[in-house]
Amino acid sequence: MEETAKNIDRLVTTAAGWGGRPDRWIVPALYESASEKAGGKPVSLVAAQKIIEHVKEKDRVLILDQFGYIPNMPYGETDGPLGVASLARAISFGIGALPILVTGPKDIAAARATIKAAGLNVLPLKEALQYKKAIAAEILFPGIGEDESKKTATRIIDESAPKMIISVETIGPNKIGVKHSGAGYDAEANDKIPGLEYLFYEATQRGIPTIGVIDRGNEIGSGTIEEAVRRITPYADVCRCPCGKGGACTVPTDIVFPASVSNWGAYAISAMLGYLLKKPDILQDDDTERRMLEASIMAGAVDGISGQPIMGVDGICLKGQQGIVNLLHAIIENGLKGS
Ligand SMILES: [Zn+2]
């Protein structure tokens, strides 16, 4: 079990991005720090076990992503929606729980379309509750600024009563509340971004377990390993915006999972859920991966590196994404054969 998870984590922390980008060396180091925080165990294993422990049939799980900002990615990027959709699928098909998408107005269209492409219908919470299977709910998070965000977060947690909250590539604030792009610039220079981090502050107060999947350190969850992020990730300690406090996000989660592409971290958790539940099919296959990527682009997402609506995630082409999914399937299916 631990060997399978270790191989999964090695795969999803392998760098395949553009030359000269920092991901060729930062993620394995960030991962080491995250694994230490997880008791020295593979993070995919600890995350999947935590989901299985806390989430039962008919329970609800909030899943979120958010990176839409002007001008680079006005309707979000392809990293995030596919990870959210993969987890929605795994949680619905594997456990029979209800995944609830929560994100801001810029990002919701891409995430919704991607979840549908993964094989789940997506409806407002009240309607979703009337369906028995293959269903996800969505709740819009429009709150901007401290007061509005806090109110929105409280309302959403009250009405959805989640057993867990999982973030995949959700931009988060640094120690003075500024949200940074991966390149260390102020992402809110043109437009404020909804305060999804308040869901995590509220979850901590109420004892709701949380997971954050990250790939740089400017996302929710990075606060768990902030010291490592500041030491390892470019612009995390000293940013390129006037705030001068660095891009490291200070919002912690119970488990943080640094992967080379945040989607891949989410896939690793889906794969491990499939392995532990002996239902490997809950992880999407490569054809579904293609449909998911296409759906996210058609709904407004762009590849986060090129900024283009092309079939890529963080500058890595569709075949690369499908390769990860295929290898994850091989690892868990062969692992199950031997057990
Ligand atoms: Zn700054």
PDB file of C-alpha atoms and ligand atoms in Angstrom, residues 180 239 241 243-244, ligand 1:
ATOM      1  CA  HIS A 180       0.296  36.668  -6.090  1.00  0.00           C
ATOM      2  CA  CYS A 239       7.945  39.157  -4.691  1.00  0.00           C
ATOM      3  CA  CYS A 241       4.996  43.540  -6.573  1.00  0.00           C
ATOM      4  CA  CYS A 243       3.929  44.763  -1.267  1.00  0.00           C
ATOM      5  CA  GLY A 244       7.443  43.338  -0.924  1.00  0.00           C
TER       6      GLY A 244
HETATM    7 ZN    ZN B   1       3.894  41.222  -3.309  1.00  0.00          ZN
END
